[in-house]
Coordinates of N, CA and C in Angstrom, one line a residue:
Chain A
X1 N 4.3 275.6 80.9 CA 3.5 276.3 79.9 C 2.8 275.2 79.0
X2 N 1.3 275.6 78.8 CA 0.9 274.6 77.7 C 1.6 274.9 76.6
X3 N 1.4 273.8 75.7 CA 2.2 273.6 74.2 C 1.7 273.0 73.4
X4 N 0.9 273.1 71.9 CA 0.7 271.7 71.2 C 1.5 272.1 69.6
X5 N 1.7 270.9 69.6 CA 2.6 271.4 68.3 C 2.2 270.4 67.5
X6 N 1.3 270.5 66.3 CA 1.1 269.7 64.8 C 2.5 269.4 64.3
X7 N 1.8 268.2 63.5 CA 2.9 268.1 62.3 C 2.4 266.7 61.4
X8 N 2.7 267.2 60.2 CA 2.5 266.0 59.5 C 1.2 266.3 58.2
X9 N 1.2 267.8 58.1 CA 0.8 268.2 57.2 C 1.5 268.2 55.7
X10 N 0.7 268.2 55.0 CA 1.8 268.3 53.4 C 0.4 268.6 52.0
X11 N 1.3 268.0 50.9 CA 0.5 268.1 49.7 C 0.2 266.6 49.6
X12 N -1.2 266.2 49.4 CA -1.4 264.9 48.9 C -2.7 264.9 48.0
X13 N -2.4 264.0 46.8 CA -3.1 263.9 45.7 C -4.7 263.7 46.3
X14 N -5.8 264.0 45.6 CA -7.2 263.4 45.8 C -7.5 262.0 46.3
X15 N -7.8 261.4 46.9 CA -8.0 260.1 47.5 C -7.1 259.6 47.9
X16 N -6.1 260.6 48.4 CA -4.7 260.1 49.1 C -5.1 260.1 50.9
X17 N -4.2 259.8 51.3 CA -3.9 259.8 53.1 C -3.3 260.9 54.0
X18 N -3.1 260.9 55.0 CA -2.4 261.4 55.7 C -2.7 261.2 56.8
X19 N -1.7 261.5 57.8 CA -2.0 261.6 59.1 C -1.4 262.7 60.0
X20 N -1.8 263.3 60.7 CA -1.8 264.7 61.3 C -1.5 263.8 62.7
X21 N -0.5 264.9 63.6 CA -0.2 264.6 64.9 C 0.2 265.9 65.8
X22 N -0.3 265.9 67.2 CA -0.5 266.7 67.9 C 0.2 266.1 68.8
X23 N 1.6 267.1 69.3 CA 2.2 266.8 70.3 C 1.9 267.7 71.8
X24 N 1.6 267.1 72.7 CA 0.7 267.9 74.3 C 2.0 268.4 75.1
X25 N 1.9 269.2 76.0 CA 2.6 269.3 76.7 C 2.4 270.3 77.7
X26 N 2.9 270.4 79.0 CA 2.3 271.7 80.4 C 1.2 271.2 80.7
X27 N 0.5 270.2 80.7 CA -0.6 269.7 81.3 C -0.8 268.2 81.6
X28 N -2.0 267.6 82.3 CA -2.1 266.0 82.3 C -2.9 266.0 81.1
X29 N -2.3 265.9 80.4 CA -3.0 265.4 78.9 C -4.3 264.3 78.7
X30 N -4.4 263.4 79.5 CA -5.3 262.6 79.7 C -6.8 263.4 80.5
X31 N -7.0 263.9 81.2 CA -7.8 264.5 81.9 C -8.4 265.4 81.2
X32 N -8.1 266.2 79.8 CA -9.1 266.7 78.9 C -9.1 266.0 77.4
X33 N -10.4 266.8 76.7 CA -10.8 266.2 75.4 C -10.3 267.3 74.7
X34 N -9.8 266.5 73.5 CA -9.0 267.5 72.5 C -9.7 267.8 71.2
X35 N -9.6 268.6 70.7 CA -10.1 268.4 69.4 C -9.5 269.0 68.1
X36 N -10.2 268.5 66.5 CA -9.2 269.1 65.5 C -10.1 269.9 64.9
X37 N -9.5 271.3 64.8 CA -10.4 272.2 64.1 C -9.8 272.6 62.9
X38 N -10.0 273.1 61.3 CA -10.0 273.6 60.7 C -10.4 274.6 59.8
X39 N -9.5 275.7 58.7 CA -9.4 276.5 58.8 C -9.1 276.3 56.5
X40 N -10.1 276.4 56.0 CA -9.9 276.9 54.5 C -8.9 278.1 54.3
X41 N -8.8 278.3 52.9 CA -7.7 279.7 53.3 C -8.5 280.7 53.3
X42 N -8.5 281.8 53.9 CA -9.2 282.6 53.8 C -10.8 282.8 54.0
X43 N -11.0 281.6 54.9 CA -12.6 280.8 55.4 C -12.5 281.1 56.9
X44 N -13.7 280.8 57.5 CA -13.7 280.6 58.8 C -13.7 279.2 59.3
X45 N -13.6 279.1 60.7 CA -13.3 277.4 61.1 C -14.2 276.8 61.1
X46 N -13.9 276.0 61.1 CA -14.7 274.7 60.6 C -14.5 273.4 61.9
X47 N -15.5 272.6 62.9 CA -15.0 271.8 63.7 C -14.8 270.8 62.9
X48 N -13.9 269.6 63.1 CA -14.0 268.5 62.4 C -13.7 267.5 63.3
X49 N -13.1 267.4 64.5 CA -13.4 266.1 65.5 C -13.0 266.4 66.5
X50 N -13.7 265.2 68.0 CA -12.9 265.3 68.9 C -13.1 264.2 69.5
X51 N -12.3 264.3 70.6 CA -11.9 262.6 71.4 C -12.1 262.7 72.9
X52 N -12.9 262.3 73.6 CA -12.8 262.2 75.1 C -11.4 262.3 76.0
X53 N -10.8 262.5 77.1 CA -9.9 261.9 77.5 C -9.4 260.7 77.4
X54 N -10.3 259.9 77.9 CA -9.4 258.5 78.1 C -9.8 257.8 76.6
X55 N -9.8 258.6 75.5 CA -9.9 258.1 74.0 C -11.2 257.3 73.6
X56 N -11.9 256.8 74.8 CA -13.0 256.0 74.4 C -14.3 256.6 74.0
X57 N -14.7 258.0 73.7 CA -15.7 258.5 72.6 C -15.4 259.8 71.8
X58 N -15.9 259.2 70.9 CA -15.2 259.9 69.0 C -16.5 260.8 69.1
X59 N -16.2 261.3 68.1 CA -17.0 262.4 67.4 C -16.4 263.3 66.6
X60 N -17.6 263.6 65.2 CA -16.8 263.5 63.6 C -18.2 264.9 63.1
X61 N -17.5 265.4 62.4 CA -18.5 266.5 61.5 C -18.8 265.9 60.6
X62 N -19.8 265.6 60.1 CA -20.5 265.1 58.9 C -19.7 265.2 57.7
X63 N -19.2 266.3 57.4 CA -18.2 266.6 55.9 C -16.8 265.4 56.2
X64 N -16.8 264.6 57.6 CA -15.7 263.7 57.8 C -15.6 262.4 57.9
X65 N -16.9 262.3 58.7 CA -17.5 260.7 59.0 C -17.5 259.7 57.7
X66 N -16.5 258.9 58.6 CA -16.2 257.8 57.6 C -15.1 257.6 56.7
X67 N -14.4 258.9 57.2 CA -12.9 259.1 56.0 C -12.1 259.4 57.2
X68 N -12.3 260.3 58.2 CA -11.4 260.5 59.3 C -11.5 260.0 60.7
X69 N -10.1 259.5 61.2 CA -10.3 258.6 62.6 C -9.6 259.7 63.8
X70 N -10.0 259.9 64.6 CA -9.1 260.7 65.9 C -9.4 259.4 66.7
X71 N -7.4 259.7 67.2 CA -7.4 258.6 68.3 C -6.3 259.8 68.9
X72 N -5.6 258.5 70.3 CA -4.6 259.8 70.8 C -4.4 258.2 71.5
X73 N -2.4 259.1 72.5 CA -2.0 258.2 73.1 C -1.8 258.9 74.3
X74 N -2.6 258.1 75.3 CA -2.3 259.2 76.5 C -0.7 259.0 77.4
X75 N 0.3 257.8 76.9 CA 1.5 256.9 77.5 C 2.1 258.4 76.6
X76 N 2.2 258.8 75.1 CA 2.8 259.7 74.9 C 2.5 260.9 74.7
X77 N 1.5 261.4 75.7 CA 0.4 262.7 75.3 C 0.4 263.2 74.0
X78 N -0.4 262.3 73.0 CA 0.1 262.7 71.6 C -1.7 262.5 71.1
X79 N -2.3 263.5 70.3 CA -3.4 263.5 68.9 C -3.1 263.0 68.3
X80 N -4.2 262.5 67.2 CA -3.6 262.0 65.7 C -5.2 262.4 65.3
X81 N -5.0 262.5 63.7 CA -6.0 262.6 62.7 C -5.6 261.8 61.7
X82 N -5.9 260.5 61.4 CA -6.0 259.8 60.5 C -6.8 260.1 59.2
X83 N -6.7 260.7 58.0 CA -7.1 261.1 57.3 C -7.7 260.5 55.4
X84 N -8.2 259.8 55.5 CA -8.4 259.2 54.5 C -9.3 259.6 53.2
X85 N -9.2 259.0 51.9 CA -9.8 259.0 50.9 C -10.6 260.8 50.8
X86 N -8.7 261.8 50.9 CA -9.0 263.2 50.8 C -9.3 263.9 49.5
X87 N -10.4 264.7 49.3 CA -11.1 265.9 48.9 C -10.4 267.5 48.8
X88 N -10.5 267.6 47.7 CA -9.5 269.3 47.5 C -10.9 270.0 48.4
X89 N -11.8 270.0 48.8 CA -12.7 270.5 49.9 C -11.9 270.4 51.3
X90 N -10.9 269.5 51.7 CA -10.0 269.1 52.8 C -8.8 270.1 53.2
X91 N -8.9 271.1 52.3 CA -7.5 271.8 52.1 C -7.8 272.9 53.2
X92 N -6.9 272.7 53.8 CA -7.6 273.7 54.9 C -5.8 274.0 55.9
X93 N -6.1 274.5 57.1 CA -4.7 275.2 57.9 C -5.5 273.7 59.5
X94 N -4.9 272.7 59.8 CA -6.0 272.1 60.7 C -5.3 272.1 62.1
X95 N -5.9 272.5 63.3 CA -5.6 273.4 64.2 C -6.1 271.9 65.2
X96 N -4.9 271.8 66.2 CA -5.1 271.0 67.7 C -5.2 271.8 68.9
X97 N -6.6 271.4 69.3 CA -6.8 272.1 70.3 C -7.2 271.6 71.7
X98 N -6.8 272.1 72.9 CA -6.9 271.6 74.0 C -8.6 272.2 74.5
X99 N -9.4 271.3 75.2 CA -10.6 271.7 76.0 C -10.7 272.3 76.9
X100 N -11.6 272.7 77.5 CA -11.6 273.6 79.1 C -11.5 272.4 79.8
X101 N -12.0 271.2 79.2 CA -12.2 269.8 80.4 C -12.7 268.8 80.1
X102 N -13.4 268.0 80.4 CA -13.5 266.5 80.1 C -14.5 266.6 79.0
X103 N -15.5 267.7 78.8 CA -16.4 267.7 77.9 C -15.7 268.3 76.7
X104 N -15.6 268.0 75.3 CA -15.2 268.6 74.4 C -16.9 269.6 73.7
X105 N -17.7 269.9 74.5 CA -18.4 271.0 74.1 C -18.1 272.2 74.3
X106 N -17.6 272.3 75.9 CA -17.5 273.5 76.5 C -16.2 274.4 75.8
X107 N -15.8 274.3 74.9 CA -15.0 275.3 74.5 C -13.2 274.9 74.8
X108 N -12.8 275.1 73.1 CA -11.3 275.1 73.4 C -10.5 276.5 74.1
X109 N -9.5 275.5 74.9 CA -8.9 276.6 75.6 C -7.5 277.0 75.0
X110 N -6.5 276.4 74.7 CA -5.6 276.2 73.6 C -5.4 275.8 72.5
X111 N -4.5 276.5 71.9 CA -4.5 275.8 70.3 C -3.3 275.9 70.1
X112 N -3.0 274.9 68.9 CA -1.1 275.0 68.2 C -1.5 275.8 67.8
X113 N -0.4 275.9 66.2 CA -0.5 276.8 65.7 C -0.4 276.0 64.0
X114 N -1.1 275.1 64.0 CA -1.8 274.4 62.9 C -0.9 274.0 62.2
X115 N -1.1 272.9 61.1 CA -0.7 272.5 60.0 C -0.8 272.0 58.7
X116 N -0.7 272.5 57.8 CA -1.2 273.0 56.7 C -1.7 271.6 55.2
X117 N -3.2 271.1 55.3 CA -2.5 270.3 54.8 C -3.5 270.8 52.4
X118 N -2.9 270.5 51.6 CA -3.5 270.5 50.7 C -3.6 269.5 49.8
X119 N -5.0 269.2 49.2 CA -5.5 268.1 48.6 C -5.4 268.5 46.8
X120 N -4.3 268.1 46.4 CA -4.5 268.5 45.0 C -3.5 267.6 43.9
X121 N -3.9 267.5 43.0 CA -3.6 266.6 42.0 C -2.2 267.3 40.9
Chain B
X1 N -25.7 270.3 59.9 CA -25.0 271.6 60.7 C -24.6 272.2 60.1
X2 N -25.5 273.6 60.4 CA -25.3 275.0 59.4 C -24.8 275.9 60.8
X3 N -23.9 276.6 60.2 CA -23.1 277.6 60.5 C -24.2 278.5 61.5
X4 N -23.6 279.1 62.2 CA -23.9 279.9 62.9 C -23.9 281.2 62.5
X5 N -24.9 282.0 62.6 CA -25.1 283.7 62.0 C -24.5 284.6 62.4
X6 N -23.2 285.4 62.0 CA -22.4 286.5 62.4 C -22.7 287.7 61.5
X7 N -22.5 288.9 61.9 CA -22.7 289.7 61.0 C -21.1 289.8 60.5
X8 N -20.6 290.0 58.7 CA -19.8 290.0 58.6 C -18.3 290.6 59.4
X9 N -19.2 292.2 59.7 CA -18.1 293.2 59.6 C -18.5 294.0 60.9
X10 N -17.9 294.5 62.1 CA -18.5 295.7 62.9 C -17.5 296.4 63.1
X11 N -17.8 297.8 63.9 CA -16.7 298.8 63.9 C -17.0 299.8 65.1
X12 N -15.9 300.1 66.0 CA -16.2 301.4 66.8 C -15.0 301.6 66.8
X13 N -14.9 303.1 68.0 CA -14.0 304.0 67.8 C -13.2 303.3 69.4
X14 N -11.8 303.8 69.5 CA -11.0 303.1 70.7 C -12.1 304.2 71.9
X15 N -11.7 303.2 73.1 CA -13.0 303.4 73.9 C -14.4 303.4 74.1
X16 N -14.7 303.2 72.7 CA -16.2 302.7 73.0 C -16.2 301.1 73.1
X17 N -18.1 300.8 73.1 CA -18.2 299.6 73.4 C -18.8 298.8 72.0
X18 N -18.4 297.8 71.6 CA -19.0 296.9 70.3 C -19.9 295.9 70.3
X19 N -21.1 295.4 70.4 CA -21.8 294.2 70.7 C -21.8 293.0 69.4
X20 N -20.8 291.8 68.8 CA -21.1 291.5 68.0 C -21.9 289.8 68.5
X21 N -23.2 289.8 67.3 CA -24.0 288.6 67.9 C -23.8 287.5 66.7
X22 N -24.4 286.1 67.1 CA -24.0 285.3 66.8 C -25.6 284.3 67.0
X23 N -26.1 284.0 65.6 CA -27.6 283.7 65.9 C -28.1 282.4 65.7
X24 N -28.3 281.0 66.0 CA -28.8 279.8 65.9 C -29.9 279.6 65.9
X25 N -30.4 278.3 66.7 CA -31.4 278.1 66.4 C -31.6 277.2 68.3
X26 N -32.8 276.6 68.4 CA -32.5 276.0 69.5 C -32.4 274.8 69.8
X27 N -31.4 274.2 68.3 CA -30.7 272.9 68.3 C -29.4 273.2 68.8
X28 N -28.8 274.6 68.8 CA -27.5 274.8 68.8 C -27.4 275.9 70.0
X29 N -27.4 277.4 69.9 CA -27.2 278.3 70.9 C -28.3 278.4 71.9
X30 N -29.5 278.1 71.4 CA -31.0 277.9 72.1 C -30.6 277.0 73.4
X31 N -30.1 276.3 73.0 CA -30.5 275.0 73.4 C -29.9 274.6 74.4
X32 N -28.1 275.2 74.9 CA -27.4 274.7 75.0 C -26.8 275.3 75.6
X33 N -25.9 275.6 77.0 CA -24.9 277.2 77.7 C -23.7 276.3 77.2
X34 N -23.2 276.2 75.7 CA -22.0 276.1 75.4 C -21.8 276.8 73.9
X35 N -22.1 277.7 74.5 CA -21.5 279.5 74.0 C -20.4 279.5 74.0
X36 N -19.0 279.6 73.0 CA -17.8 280.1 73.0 C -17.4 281.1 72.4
X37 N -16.7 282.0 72.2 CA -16.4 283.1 71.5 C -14.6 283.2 71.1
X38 N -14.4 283.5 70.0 CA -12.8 283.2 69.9 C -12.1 284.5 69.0
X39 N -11.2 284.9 69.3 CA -10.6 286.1 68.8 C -9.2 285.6 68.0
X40 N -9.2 285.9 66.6 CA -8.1 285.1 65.7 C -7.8 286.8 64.7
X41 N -6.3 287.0 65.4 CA -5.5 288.3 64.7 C -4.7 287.5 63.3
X42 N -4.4 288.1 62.0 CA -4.1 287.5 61.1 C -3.0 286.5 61.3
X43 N -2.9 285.1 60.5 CA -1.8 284.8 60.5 C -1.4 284.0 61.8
X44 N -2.5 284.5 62.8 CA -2.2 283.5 64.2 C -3.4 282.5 64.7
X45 N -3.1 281.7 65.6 CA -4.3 280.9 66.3 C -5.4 281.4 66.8
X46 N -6.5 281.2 66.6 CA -7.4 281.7 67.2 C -7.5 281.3 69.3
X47 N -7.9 282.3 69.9 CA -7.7 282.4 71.0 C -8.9 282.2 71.6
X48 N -9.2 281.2 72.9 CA -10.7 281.4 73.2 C -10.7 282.8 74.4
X49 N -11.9 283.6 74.2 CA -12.7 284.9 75.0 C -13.3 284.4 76.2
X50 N -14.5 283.5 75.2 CA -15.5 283.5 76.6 C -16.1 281.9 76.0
X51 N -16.4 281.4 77.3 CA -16.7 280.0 77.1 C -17.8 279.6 78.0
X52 N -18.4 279.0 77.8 CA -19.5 278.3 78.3 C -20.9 280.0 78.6
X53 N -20.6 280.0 77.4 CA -22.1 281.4 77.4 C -20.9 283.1 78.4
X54 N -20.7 282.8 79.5 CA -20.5 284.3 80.1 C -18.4 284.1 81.0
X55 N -18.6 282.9 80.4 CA -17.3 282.7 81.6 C -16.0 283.2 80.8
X56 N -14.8 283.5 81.5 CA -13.1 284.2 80.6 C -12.6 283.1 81.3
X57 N -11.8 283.4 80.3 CA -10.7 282.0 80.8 C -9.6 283.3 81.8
X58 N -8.4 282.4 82.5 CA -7.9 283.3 83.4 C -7.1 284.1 82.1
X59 N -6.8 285.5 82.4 CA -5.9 285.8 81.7 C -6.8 286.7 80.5
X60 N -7.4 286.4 80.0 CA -8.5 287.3 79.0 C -8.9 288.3 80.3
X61 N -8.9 289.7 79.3 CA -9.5 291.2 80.1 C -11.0 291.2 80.1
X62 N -11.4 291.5 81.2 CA -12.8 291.8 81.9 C -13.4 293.0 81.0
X63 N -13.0 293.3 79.7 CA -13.6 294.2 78.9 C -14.4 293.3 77.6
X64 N -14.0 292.1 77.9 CA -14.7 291.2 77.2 C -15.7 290.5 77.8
X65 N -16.9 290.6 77.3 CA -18.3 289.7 78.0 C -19.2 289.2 77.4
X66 N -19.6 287.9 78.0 CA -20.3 287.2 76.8 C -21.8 287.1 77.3
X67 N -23.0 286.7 76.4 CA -24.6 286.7 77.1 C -25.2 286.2 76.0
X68 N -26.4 285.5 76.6 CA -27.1 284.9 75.4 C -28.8 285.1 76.0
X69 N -29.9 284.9 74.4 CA -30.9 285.7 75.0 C -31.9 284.7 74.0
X70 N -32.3 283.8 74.2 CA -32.9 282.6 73.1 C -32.0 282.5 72.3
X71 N -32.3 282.3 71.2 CA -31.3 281.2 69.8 C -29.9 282.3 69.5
X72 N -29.9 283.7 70.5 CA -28.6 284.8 69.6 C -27.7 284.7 71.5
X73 N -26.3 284.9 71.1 CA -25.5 284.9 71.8 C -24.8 286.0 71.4
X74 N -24.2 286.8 72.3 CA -23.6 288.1 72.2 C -22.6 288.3 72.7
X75 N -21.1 288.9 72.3 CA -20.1 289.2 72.8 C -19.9 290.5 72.8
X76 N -19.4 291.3 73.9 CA -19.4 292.8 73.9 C -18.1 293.1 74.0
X77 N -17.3 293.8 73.6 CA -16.2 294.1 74.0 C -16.1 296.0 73.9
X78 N -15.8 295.9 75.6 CA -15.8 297.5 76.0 C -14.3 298.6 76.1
X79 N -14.2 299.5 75.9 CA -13.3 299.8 75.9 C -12.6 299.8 75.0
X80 N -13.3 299.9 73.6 CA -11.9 299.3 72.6 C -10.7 299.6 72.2
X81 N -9.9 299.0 72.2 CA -8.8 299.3 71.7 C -8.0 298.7 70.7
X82 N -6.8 299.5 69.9 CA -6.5 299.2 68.7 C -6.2 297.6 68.6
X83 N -5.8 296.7 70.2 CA -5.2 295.4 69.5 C -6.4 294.5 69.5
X84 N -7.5 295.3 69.5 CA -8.8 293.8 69.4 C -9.2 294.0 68.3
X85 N -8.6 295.0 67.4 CA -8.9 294.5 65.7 C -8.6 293.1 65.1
X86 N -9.7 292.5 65.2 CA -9.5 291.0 64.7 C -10.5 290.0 64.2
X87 N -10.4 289.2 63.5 CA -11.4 288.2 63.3 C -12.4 287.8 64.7
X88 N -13.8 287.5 65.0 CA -14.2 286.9 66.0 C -15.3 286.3 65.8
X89 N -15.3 284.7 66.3 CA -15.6 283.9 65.7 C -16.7 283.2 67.0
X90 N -17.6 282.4 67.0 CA -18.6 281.9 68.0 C -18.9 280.6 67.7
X91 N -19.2 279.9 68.8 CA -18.9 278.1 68.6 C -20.3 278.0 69.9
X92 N -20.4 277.3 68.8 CA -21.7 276.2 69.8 C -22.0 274.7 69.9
X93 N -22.2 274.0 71.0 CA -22.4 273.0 70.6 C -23.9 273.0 69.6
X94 N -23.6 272.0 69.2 CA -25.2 271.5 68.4 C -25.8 270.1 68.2
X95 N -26.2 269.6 69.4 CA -26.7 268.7 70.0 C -25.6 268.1 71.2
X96 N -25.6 266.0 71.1 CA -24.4 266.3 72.4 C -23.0 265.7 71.4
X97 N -22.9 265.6 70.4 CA -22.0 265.1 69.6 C -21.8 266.2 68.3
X98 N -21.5 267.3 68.6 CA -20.9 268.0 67.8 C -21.0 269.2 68.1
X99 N -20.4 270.5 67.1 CA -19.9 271.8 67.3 C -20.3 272.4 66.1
X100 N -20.8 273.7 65.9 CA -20.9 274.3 65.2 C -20.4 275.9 65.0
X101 N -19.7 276.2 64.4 CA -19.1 277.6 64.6 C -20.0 278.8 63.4
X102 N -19.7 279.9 63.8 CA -20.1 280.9 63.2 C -19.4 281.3 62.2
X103 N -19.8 282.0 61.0 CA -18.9 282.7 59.9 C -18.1 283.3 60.2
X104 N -18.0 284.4 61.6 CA -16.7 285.0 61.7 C -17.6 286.7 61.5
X105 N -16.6 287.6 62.4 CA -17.2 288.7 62.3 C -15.7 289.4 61.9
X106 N -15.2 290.0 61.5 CA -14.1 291.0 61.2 C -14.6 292.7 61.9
X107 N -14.0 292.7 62.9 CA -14.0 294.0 63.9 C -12.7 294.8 63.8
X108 N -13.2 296.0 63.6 CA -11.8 297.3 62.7 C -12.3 298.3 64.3
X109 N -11.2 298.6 64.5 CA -11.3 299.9 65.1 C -10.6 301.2 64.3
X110 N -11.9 302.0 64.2 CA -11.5 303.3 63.4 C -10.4 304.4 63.7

């Protein structure tokens, strides 16, 4: 069975950090592109990045570029969202999600079940 | 990258059919057969429908169908019934480095 499981959500002050992780599993994790989507409370989703398979091309939503890094390890089928210099606009539910396939256009096919992060002072 | 046009709210009765659309431009749904459509019941993950403009992933019911007609993309769902009351949401690419989603439609069955 596929599985992704976030973690590493919390409360962090304005211009604080974090880093978000997506644990893979039921699949070759390497062979699709993943991506992180987010979710305000009570908002609709929002894309905010994704990463090729073999990690070597990024792509970032404009509201992120330049503050957030996705990388991943394909030795421990694991996402990350490196999260930097955060905005109470950041506060959102942020969802790992698996691709149909090597393109991260074509549509996610799974998702965790998010983790929660809030930007506040 | 501006959101993609959903109508808030739609509604039918169980067994009929609902058409909710989702309207770009042809930097994004125009442009592009990476049409997605996602169904998200309260409180849970959103689930993908239909992907790449008309395709179901295995496992999604054949009462869900997806179509697109210049810059508007359309999801129908036939048959309704009470568990497809839910948020439904549409993603497109918009250009070759990025995604753009729709506001979200909230679908009630009466």
């Amino acid at each position: 069975e596929v599985q992704l499981l976030e973690s590493g959500g919390g409360l962090v002050q304005p211009g604080g950090s974090l880093r978000l992780s997506c644990a893979a599993s039921g699949f070759t994790f390497s062979s699709y592109a993943m991506t992180w989507v987010r979710q305000a409370p009570g908002r609709g989703l929002e894309w905010v990045s994704a990463i090729s398979g073999d990690g070597g091309r990024t792509y970032y939503a404009d509201s992120v570029k330049g503050r957030f890094t996705i990388s991943r390890d394909n030795s421990k089928d694991t996402l990350s969202l490196q999260m930097n210099s955060l905005r109470a606009e950041d506060t959102a539910l942020y969802y790992c999600a698996k691709n149909m396939g090597r393109q991260f256009l074509n549509g996610m096919g799974v998702w965790g079940q998010g983790t929660t992060v809030t930007v506040s002072s | 990258q501006s959101a993609l046009t959903q109508p808030p709210s739609a509604s039918g009765s169980p067994g009929q059919s609902v058409t909710i659309s989702c309207t770009g431009t042809s930097s994004d749904v125009g442009g592009y057969n990476y049409v997605s459509w996602y169904q998200q019941h309260p409180g849970k993950a959103p689930k993908l429908l239909i992907y790449e403009v008309i395709k179901r992933p295995s496992g999604v019911p054949d009462r869900f169908s997806g179509s697109k007609s210049g810059n508007t993309a359309s999801l129908t769902v036939s048959g309704l019934q009470a568990e497809d009351e839910a948020d439904y949401y549409c993603g497109s690419c918009a250009g070759s480095n990025n995604v753009v989603f729709g506001g979200g439609t909230k679908l009630t069955v009466l």
